[in-house]
Amino acid sequence: SQKIEQNSEALNIQEGKTATLTCNYTNYSPAYLQWYRQDPGRGPVFLLLIRENEKEKRKERLKVTFDTTLKQSLFHITASQPADSATYLCALYTNAGKSTFGDGTTLTVKP
Amino acid sequence: EAQVTQNPRYLITVTGKKLTVTCSQNMNHEYMSWYRQDPGLGLRQIYYSMNVEVTDKGDVPEGYKVSRKEKRNFPLILESPSPNQTSLYFCASSLKAWGANTGELFFGEGSRLTVL
């Protein structure tokens, strides 16, 4: 069956460091992958999308890579800040309309 | 303000009592979807709709119904709720499901449902 795994439930880093979150998938041939941020008690908020033919995408301090051979996406937050503390979700899209989300990784950035 | 609105935000009900969670978007989006979020299981797709009168099952459709009679509304119906449907529910919409745009999903604030 199709499965998405995000590297760990929790990631703690120091302010100013780069946070790297991992999203691995099996039994998928996704056309694109998205990353979302979710704060406690709120709905997820879209951050970035990367397509299967793209290796890397950037947006301000965020960078996403997509390796369809390794079946993995990496999500980086550079110069992290306490305000970046949240849960980050990856989502895969295959056939039009169907989506699958990972469990999320909770990032805590300590001042 | 562009938004996805869900109601109710919180609901406690009893087994077997039919309920409807409404979802409305004001962005003229074609695509709408329902998810449930449970600890350790992440966000799981229940049903989705590519456009008016077009709906399809997600990964966990059992026990739920949907309809899409108007573009802006996509209600989730629990005909006979059971305790295993206790969860946090999210409605989301996107301009299109595929191709023409990023497929960025806009989520509502969630509806926390407890079935006793």
XYZ file of N, CA and C in Angstrom:
681
model
N 0.831 -1.187 0.000
C 0.000 0.000 0.000
C 0.876 1.251 0.000
N 0.277 2.363 -0.406
C 1.022 3.614 -0.448
C 1.267 4.148 0.957
N 2.467 4.659 1.163
C 2.813 5.103 2.503
C 3.745 6.296 2.440
N 3.528 7.240 3.350
C 4.411 8.395 3.503
C 4.926 8.391 4.926
N 6.236 8.601 5.074
C 6.806 8.697 6.402
C 7.607 9.982 6.527
N 7.362 10.717 7.598
C 8.168 11.897 7.884
C 9.124 11.534 9.003
N 10.346 11.999 8.903
C 11.472 11.402 9.601
C 11.273 11.212 11.091
N 10.737 12.173 11.770
C 10.571 11.986 13.201
C 9.394 12.817 13.661
N 8.876 12.464 14.798
C 7.728 13.218 15.307
C 8.127 14.595 15.769
N 9.361 14.699 16.298
C 9.777 15.983 16.859
C 11.219 16.272 16.486
N 11.468 17.554 16.232
C 12.812 18.009 15.911
C 13.052 19.299 16.693
N 14.120 19.297 17.486
C 14.451 20.486 18.275
C 15.775 21.048 17.792
N 15.790 22.335 17.482
C 17.040 22.953 17.047
C 17.186 24.327 17.686
N 18.396 24.845 17.573
C 18.692 26.163 18.129
C 18.403 27.239 17.090
N 17.961 28.372 17.560
C 17.702 29.503 16.669
C 18.926 29.816 15.820
N 18.685 30.097 14.549
C 19.775 30.428 13.638
C 20.302 29.244 12.849
N 20.046 28.038 13.332
C 20.480 26.834 12.618
C 19.502 26.488 11.497
N 19.930 25.554 10.658
C 19.069 25.076 9.575
C 18.316 23.829 10.030
N 17.012 23.872 9.875
C 16.189 22.696 10.174
C 15.999 21.909 8.889
N 16.179 20.593 8.975
C 15.962 19.730 7.805
C 14.948 18.663 8.156
N 13.853 18.640 7.425
C 12.794 17.668 7.648
C 12.735 16.733 6.444
N 12.420 15.478 6.693
C 12.446 14.462 5.646
C 11.060 13.877 5.410
N 10.782 13.614 4.153
C 9.533 12.962 3.774
C 9.888 11.828 2.813
N 9.643 10.599 3.247
C 9.912 9.422 2.416
C 8.596 8.757 2.012
N 8.552 8.209 0.827
C 7.324 7.566 0.390
C 7.634 6.243 -0.305
N 6.658 5.356 -0.271
C 6.783 4.056 -0.928
C 5.523 3.788 -1.736
N 5.685 2.972 -2.764
C 4.567 2.568 -3.618
C 3.808 3.753 -4.202
N 4.556 4.754 -4.576
C 3.977 5.960 -5.152
C 4.732 6.347 -6.404
N 4.042 7.000 -7.293
C 4.713 7.721 -8.379
C 4.076 9.099 -8.436
N 4.381 9.928 -7.468
C 3.702 11.224 -7.365
C 4.081 12.160 -8.492
N 3.126 12.958 -8.871
C 3.374 13.985 -9.867
C 3.909 15.244 -9.206
N 3.459 15.505 -7.992
C 4.041 16.603 -7.245
C 3.840 16.411 -5.755
N 4.604 17.196 -5.019
C 4.650 17.079 -3.574
C 4.531 18.485 -2.998
N 3.811 18.586 -1.896
C 3.636 19.884 -1.235
C 4.069 19.795 0.221
N 4.447 20.929 0.765
C 4.726 21.064 2.184
C 3.781 22.096 2.782
N 3.259 21.747 3.967
C 2.339 22.622 4.693
C 2.851 22.849 6.103
N 2.443 23.963 6.670
C 2.704 24.255 8.077
C 1.383 24.210 8.824
N 1.400 23.586 10.009
C 0.193 23.552 10.825
C 0.527 23.982 12.247
N -0.171 25.003 12.722
C -0.041 25.446 14.104
C -1.132 24.794 14.938
N -0.901 24.641 16.243
C -1.877 23.948 17.093
C -3.277 24.536 16.966
N -4.252 23.664 16.733
C -5.635 24.102 16.648
C -6.017 24.821 15.380
N -5.123 24.843 14.395
C -5.393 25.548 13.144
C -5.330 24.588 11.957
N -5.880 25.029 10.847
C -5.754 24.247 9.632
C -4.374 24.408 9.008
N -3.930 23.426 8.236
C -2.628 23.544 7.565
C -2.595 24.715 6.598
N -1.397 25.281 6.437
C -1.193 26.400 5.519
C -0.129 26.008 4.508
N -0.437 26.201 3.235
C 0.465 25.827 2.152
C 1.760 26.628 2.197
N 2.893 25.917 1.954
C 4.191 26.576 1.903
C 4.807 26.501 0.515
N 5.031 25.278 0.045
C 5.754 25.095 -1.215
C 5.238 23.879 -1.950
N 5.371 23.915 -3.265
C 5.085 22.762 -4.111
C 6.297 22.485 -4.983
N 6.585 21.200 -5.206
C 7.648 20.826 -6.133
C 7.134 19.707 -7.020
N 7.396 19.811 -8.321
C 6.900 18.818 -9.283
C 7.933 17.728 -9.494
N 7.499 16.635 -10.089
C 8.376 15.465 -10.234
C 9.582 15.748 -11.122
N 9.463 16.700 -12.022
C 10.579 17.014 -12.907
C 11.457 18.143 -12.363
N 11.212 18.558 -11.142
C 12.015 19.609 -10.508
C 12.854 18.998 -9.402
N 14.077 19.456 -9.259
C 14.955 18.931 -8.223
C 14.904 19.772 -6.957
N 14.684 21.063 -7.132
C 14.779 21.967 -5.990
C 13.869 23.170 -6.203
N 13.297 23.656 -5.126
C 12.485 24.871 -5.145
C 12.825 25.687 -3.912
N 12.833 27.011 -4.076
C 13.150 27.889 -2.945
C 12.093 28.975 -2.807
N 11.912 29.378 -1.563
C 11.034 30.515 -1.262
C 11.533 31.133 0.024
N 12.153 32.272 -0.115
C 12.725 32.987 1.033
C 13.652 32.060 1.807
N 13.392 31.766 3.069
C 14.288 30.892 3.849
C 13.970 29.412 3.690
N 13.026 29.086 2.852
C 12.603 27.697 2.676
C 13.199 27.104 1.405
N 13.569 25.832 1.486
C 14.052 25.111 0.309
C 13.516 23.693 0.351
N 13.045 23.221 -0.772
C 12.539 21.856 -0.881
C 13.297 21.152 -1.995
N 13.664 19.902 -1.738
C 14.240 19.072 -2.795
C 13.355 17.846 -2.983
N 13.450 17.273 -4.166
C 12.584 16.145 -4.522
C 13.425 15.152 -5.318
N 13.633 13.983 -4.751
C 14.429 12.954 -5.422
C 13.518 11.759 -5.678
N 13.065 11.614 -6.917
C 12.113 10.542 -7.236
C 12.795 9.179 -7.296
N 14.136 9.176 -7.385
C 14.861 7.895 -7.353
C 14.919 7.371 -5.927
N 15.269 8.258 -5.006
C 15.301 7.881 -3.588
C 13.908 7.857 -2.978
N 12.935 8.412 -3.692
C 11.561 8.564 -3.167
C 11.588 9.369 -1.875
N 12.174 10.544 -1.986
C 12.365 11.353 -0.798
C 12.302 12.852 -1.133
N 11.742 13.606 -0.193
C 11.789 15.064 -0.265
C 12.397 15.584 1.026
N 13.259 16.580 0.898
C 13.831 17.249 2.056
C 13.322 18.679 2.095
N 12.991 19.131 3.296
C 12.461 20.482 3.498
C 13.404 21.185 4.463
N 13.982 22.300 4.023
C 14.964 23.008 4.829
C 14.424 24.392 5.203
N 14.661 24.762 6.453
C 14.401 26.140 6.898
C 15.740 26.683 7.354
N 16.264 27.656 6.650
C 17.548 28.230 7.034
C 17.332 29.384 8.011
N 18.365 29.664 8.789
C 18.303 30.760 9.775
C 17.006 30.681 10.576
N 16.762 29.519 11.156
C 15.484 29.277 11.812
C 15.241 30.249 12.969
N 13.950 30.498 13.207
C 13.522 31.422 14.251
C 12.486 30.725 15.121
N 12.339 31.172 16.365
C 11.289 30.567 17.214
C 9.914 30.594 16.555
N 9.644 31.599 15.732
C 8.346 31.681 15.047
C 8.153 30.572 14.019
N 9.213 29.871 13.677
C 9.103 28.740 12.746
C 8.610 27.480 13.454
N 8.512 27.521 14.759
C 8.048 26.359 15.523
C 6.617 26.023 15.135
N 6.417 24.814 14.665
C 5.105 24.361 14.185
C 5.243 22.909 13.760
N 4.150 22.328 13.309
C 4.203 21.003 12.693
C 4.192 21.167 11.180
N 5.073 20.443 10.516
C 5.205 20.535 9.065
C 4.769 19.216 8.439
N 3.891 19.333 7.456
C 3.309 18.166 6.796
C 3.750 18.116 5.342
N 4.072 16.930 4.871
C 4.263 16.771 3.433
C 3.055 16.053 2.859
N 2.764 16.321 1.610
C 1.599 15.737 0.948
C 1.962 15.359 -0.476
N 1.502 14.189 -0.878
C 1.772 13.704 -2.231
C 0.486 13.668 -3.046
N 0.610 13.998 -4.315
C -0.534 13.969 -5.214
C -0.192 13.075 -6.389
N -1.088 12.115 -6.639
C -0.896 11.249 -7.798
C -2.021 11.508 -8.801
N -3.001 10.657 -8.828
C -4.120 10.903 -9.720
C -4.827 12.192 -9.344
N -5.403 12.838 -10.302
C -6.057 14.115 -10.043
C -7.079 13.974 -8.928
N -6.928 14.779 -7.917
C -7.914 14.823 -6.852
C -7.514 14.075 -5.594
N -6.704 13.019 -5.732
C -6.396 12.239 -4.532
C -5.082 12.711 -3.914
N -5.092 12.896 -2.593
C -3.892 13.359 -1.913
C -3.640 12.497 -0.692
N -2.383 12.388 -0.309
C -2.007 11.659 0.898
C -1.010 12.503 1.679
N -1.283 12.663 2.971
C -0.439 13.468 3.850
C 0.384 12.574 4.775
N 1.561 13.050 5.130
C 2.341 12.408 6.170
C 1.812 12.808 7.548
N 2.359 12.154 8.581
C 1.919 12.442 9.952
C 2.391 13.796 10.454
N 3.434 14.301 9.844
C 3.959 15.585 10.281
C 5.169 15.449 11.182
N 6.001 16.483 11.162
C 7.125 16.616 12.071
C 6.951 17.908 12.836
N 7.019 17.805 14.168
C 6.872 19.011 14.995
C 8.244 19.615 15.238
N 8.428 20.809 14.763
C 9.694 21.521 14.896
C 9.602 22.524 16.036
N 10.596 22.486 16.901
C 10.709 23.491 17.961
C 12.050 24.182 17.799
N 12.004 25.498 17.643
C 13.225 26.301 17.521
C 13.407 27.061 18.821
N 14.520 26.775 19.493
C 14.764 27.376 20.807
C 15.622 28.617 20.674
N 15.230 29.678 21.401
C 16.012 30.927 21.311
C 17.383 30.761 21.949
N -12.635 38.665 2.472
C -11.453 37.857 2.780
C -11.663 36.450 2.247
N -10.641 35.943 1.524
C -10.710 34.592 0.973
C -10.643 33.591 2.120
N -11.602 32.678 2.153
C -11.562 31.735 3.258
C -12.424 30.507 2.997
N -12.126 29.482 3.783
C -12.933 28.267 3.834
C -13.555 28.229 5.225
N -14.871 28.152 5.270
C -15.581 28.235 6.548
C -16.273 26.921 6.854
N -15.973 26.389 8.018
C -16.590 25.146 8.470
C -17.472 25.419 9.683
N -18.577 24.676 9.746
C -19.443 24.742 10.925
C -20.109 23.383 11.167
N -20.230 22.982 12.437
C -19.763 23.699 13.616
C -18.270 23.498 13.840
N -17.675 24.311 14.676
C -16.264 24.151 15.003
C -16.079 23.057 16.052
N -17.054 22.928 16.913
C -17.005 21.901 17.961
C -18.389 21.278 18.073
N -18.405 19.959 18.219
C -19.677 19.270 18.347
C -19.497 17.993 19.144
N -20.372 17.811 20.123
C -20.447 16.549 20.852
C -21.818 15.960 20.549
N -21.818 14.729 20.087
C -23.083 14.097 19.740
C -23.077 12.657 20.251
N -24.174 11.972 19.994
C -24.289 10.587 20.444
C -24.368 9.647 19.249
N -24.012 8.422 19.495
C -24.014 7.411 18.445
C -25.371 7.355 17.739
N -25.319 7.360 16.410
C -26.525 7.187 15.618
C -27.285 8.453 15.263
N -26.924 9.562 15.830
C -27.661 10.794 15.565
C -27.041 11.521 14.365
N -27.756 11.534 13.285
C -27.246 12.108 12.033
C -26.775 13.537 12.208
N -25.648 13.851 11.586
C -25.173 15.221 11.646
C -24.519 15.615 10.327
N -24.482 16.911 10.120
C -23.859 17.468 8.914
C -22.862 18.534 9.320
N -21.677 18.457 8.766
C -20.668 19.498 8.944
C -20.624 20.283 7.633
N -20.882 21.565 7.723
C -20.926 22.355 6.493
C -19.544 22.909 6.155
N -19.319 23.132 4.882
C -18.082 23.728 4.402
C -18.428 24.654 3.251
N -17.930 25.869 3.314
C -18.206 26.847 2.270
C -16.927 27.610 1.952
N -16.695 27.831 0.663
C -15.529 28.631 0.248
C -15.989 29.767 -0.661
N -15.297 30.896 -0.539
C -15.701 32.094 -1.288
C -14.691 32.464 -2.361
N -13.922 31.475 -2.828
C -12.842 31.753 -3.779
C -13.141 31.209 -5.182
N -14.359 30.727 -5.394
C -14.738 30.162 -6.690
C -13.852 28.976 -7.079
N -13.450 28.199 -6.084
C -12.600 27.047 -6.333
C -13.402 25.882 -6.889
N -12.782 25.162 -7.822
C -13.443 23.988 -8.389
C -13.326 22.772 -7.471
N -12.191 22.649 -6.836
C -11.867 21.433 -6.095
C -12.105 21.641 -4.603
N -12.772 20.656 -3.982
C -12.955 20.676 -2.533
C -12.736 19.271 -1.991
N -12.338 19.211 -0.715
C -11.982 17.911 -0.146
C -12.209 17.930 1.354
N -12.510 16.769 1.906
C -12.625 16.591 3.343
C -11.540 15.653 3.836
N -10.981 16.000 5.020
C -9.972 15.188 5.676
C -10.358 15.004 7.134
N -9.851 13.924 7.696
C -9.894 13.780 9.133
C -8.471 13.654 9.641
N -8.226 14.194 10.833
C -6.879 14.166 11.396
C -6.946 13.510 12.757
N -6.186 12.427 12.898
C -6.126 11.682 14.139
C -4.685 11.524 14.562
N -4.409 11.537 15.874
C -3.014 11.404 16.350
C -2.370 10.128 15.809
N -1.185 10.269 15.269
C -0.459 9.118 14.757
C -0.878 8.653 13.380
N -1.971 9.207 12.869
C -2.464 8.777 11.551
C -2.428 9.901 10.527
N -2.134 11.080 10.955
C -2.026 12.195 10.032
C -3.363 12.613 9.450
N -3.305 13.337 8.364
C -4.493 13.782 7.648
C -4.884 12.717 6.637
N -6.090 12.244 6.708
C -6.548 11.230 5.754
C -7.742 11.769 4.974
N -7.717 11.552 3.691
C -8.742 12.097 2.820
C -10.000 11.237 2.867
N -11.140 11.884 3.055
C -12.413 11.163 3.168
C -13.114 11.140 1.804
N -13.422 12.289 1.293
C -14.038 12.462 -0.019
C -13.469 13.715 -0.652
N -13.561 13.762 -1.972
C -13.180 14.982 -2.667
C -14.116 15.225 -3.842
N -14.079 16.443 -4.336
C -14.957 16.832 -5.428
C -14.174 17.679 -6.410
N -14.154 17.235 -7.661
C -13.415 17.959 -8.691
C -14.206 19.152 -9.204
N -15.530 19.078 -9.076
C -16.372 20.189 -9.504
C -17.802 19.885 -9.091
N -18.716 20.754 -9.419
C -20.127 20.568 -9.061
C -20.625 19.231 -9.595
N -21.323 18.506 -8.722
C -21.916 17.206 -9.053
C -20.881 16.109 -9.328
N -19.616 16.361 -9.042
C -18.574 15.346 -9.230
C -17.889 15.084 -7.897
N -18.108 13.903 -7.330
C -17.465 13.556 -6.060
C -16.830 12.181 -6.176
N -15.838 11.927 -5.327
C -15.179 10.626 -5.361
C -14.618 10.312 -3.984
N -14.400 9.020 -3.762
C -13.939 8.564 -2.471
C -12.448 8.819 -2.301
N -12.089 9.187 -1.073
C -10.687 9.246 -0.697
C -10.269 7.924 -0.079
N -9.407 7.987 0.912
C -8.888 6.762 1.529
C -9.787 6.201 2.628
N -10.591 7.035 3.253
C -11.408 6.574 4.387
C -12.848 7.056 4.259
N -13.580 6.628 3.240
C -14.935 7.153 3.011
C -16.042 6.473 3.827
N -15.731 5.337 4.455
C -16.782 4.559 5.104
C -17.445 5.358 6.224
N -18.772 5.379 6.202
C -19.523 6.070 7.243
C -19.806 7.529 6.942
N -19.356 7.996 5.779
C -19.535 9.400 5.411
C -20.236 9.508 4.061
N -20.926 10.639 3.873
C -21.483 10.990 2.569
C -21.186 12.451 2.303
N -21.147 12.801 1.031
C -20.954 14.192 0.654
C -21.884 14.504 -0.514
N -22.017 15.788 -0.768
C -22.717 16.233 -1.965
C -22.097 17.540 -2.423
N -22.213 17.815 -3.701
C -21.675 19.076 -4.251
C -22.697 19.608 -5.251
N -23.703 20.251 -4.692
C -24.774 20.788 -5.535
C -24.443 22.193 -6.009
N -23.624 22.886 -5.242
C -23.198 24.237 -5.615
C -21.682 24.268 -5.521
N -21.093 25.179 -6.275
C -19.643 25.233 -6.308
C -19.060 25.599 -4.952
N -19.703 26.446 -4.198
C -19.112 26.963 -2.985
C -19.279 26.028 -1.774
N -20.209 25.115 -1.823
C -20.528 24.298 -0.639
C -20.219 22.817 -0.831
N -19.719 22.213 0.241
C -19.360 20.793 0.186
C -19.602 20.201 1.570
N -20.840 19.897 1.911
C -21.137 19.388 3.250
C -20.708 17.927 3.436
N -20.316 17.613 4.657
C -19.954 16.245 5.038
C -21.062 15.711 5.936
N -21.619 14.584 5.575
C -22.762 14.019 6.283
C -22.358 12.720 6.956
N -22.675 12.638 8.258
C -22.498 11.389 8.999
C -23.901 10.879 9.296
N -24.327 9.881 8.542
C -25.706 9.396 8.655
C -25.959 8.754 10.016
N -25.012 7.969 10.491
C -25.155 7.290 11.776
C -23.798 7.270 12.470
N -23.447 8.378 13.098
C -22.098 8.504 13.666
C -21.794 7.415 14.697
N -20.536 7.012 14.718
C -20.060 6.055 15.709
C -18.832 6.636 16.399
N -18.490 6.117 17.575
C -17.349 6.662 18.331
C -16.046 6.697 17.539
N -15.863 5.775 16.603
C -14.598 5.793 15.838
C -14.547 6.925 14.812
N -15.604 7.703 14.738
C -15.596 8.895 13.892
C -15.279 10.150 14.708
N -14.967 9.957 15.959
C -14.476 11.069 16.772
C -13.133 11.499 16.205
N -13.041 12.761 15.822
C -11.846 13.210 15.126
C -11.896 14.710 14.914
N -10.804 15.224 14.353
C -10.735 16.615 13.913
C -10.880 16.606 12.392
N -11.874 17.314 11.898
C -12.180 17.299 10.466
C -11.800 18.621 9.824
N -11.194 18.515 8.660
C -10.830 19.701 7.895
C -11.428 19.630 6.500
N -11.957 20.766 6.086
C -12.378 20.947 4.713
C -11.315 21.793 4.021
N -11.090 21.531 2.752
C -10.084 22.295 2.007
C -10.560 22.517 0.582
N -10.060 23.566 -0.032
C -10.415 23.814 -1.431
C -9.186 24.279 -2.198
N -9.280 24.110 -3.519
C -8.197 24.516 -4.400
C -8.806 24.981 -5.703
N -8.122 25.915 -6.370
C -8.652 26.448 -7.624
C -8.994 25.318 -8.588
N -8.022 24.462 -8.800
C -8.245 23.238 -9.582
C -7.463 22.143 -8.893
N -7.801 20.885 -9.208
C -7.082 19.769 -8.583
C -5.757 19.522 -9.270
N -5.596 20.014 -10.471
C -4.487 19.508 -11.282
C -4.055 20.542 -12.293
N -2.792 20.577 -12.510
C -2.279 21.208 -13.735
C -2.214 22.718 -13.749
N -3.369 23.335 -13.784
C -3.374 24.751 -14.142
C -2.741 25.641 -13.084
N -2.738 25.162 -11.849
C -2.129 26.003 -10.821
C -1.321 25.113 -9.892
N -0.931 25.637 -8.776
C -0.077 24.883 -7.877
C -0.810 23.768 -7.158
N -2.139 23.785 -7.221
C -2.881 22.806 -6.441
C -2.863 23.131 -4.969
N -2.471 24.371 -4.641
C -2.427 24.787 -3.248
C -3.789 24.614 -2.608
N -3.812 23.912 -1.496
C -5.044 23.706 -0.746
C -5.198 24.795 0.307
N -6.404 25.360 0.374
C -6.761 26.288 1.434
C -7.638 25.514 2.419
N -7.231 25.492 3.665
C -7.936 24.715 4.676
C -8.829 25.596 5.535
N -9.924 24.992 5.999
C -10.728 25.625 7.025
C -10.055 25.470 8.382
N -10.709 25.998 9.409
C -10.120 25.983 10.739
C -10.351 24.673 11.488
N -11.124 23.804 10.908
C -11.319 22.503 11.528
C -12.620 22.413 12.328
N -13.135 21.184 12.403
C -14.330 20.897 13.209
C -14.016 19.707 14.097
N -14.035 19.941 15.381
C -13.724 18.853 16.314
C -15.004 18.165 16.712
N -15.090 16.904 16.333
C -16.304 16.121 16.560
C -16.036 15.028 17.564
N -16.916 14.925 18.558
C -16.861 13.845 19.539
C -18.174 13.080 19.478
N -18.064 11.767 19.276
C -19.247 10.917 19.234
C -19.220 10.001 20.465
N -20.212 10.139 21.308
C -20.260 9.353 22.554
C -21.031 8.054 22.374
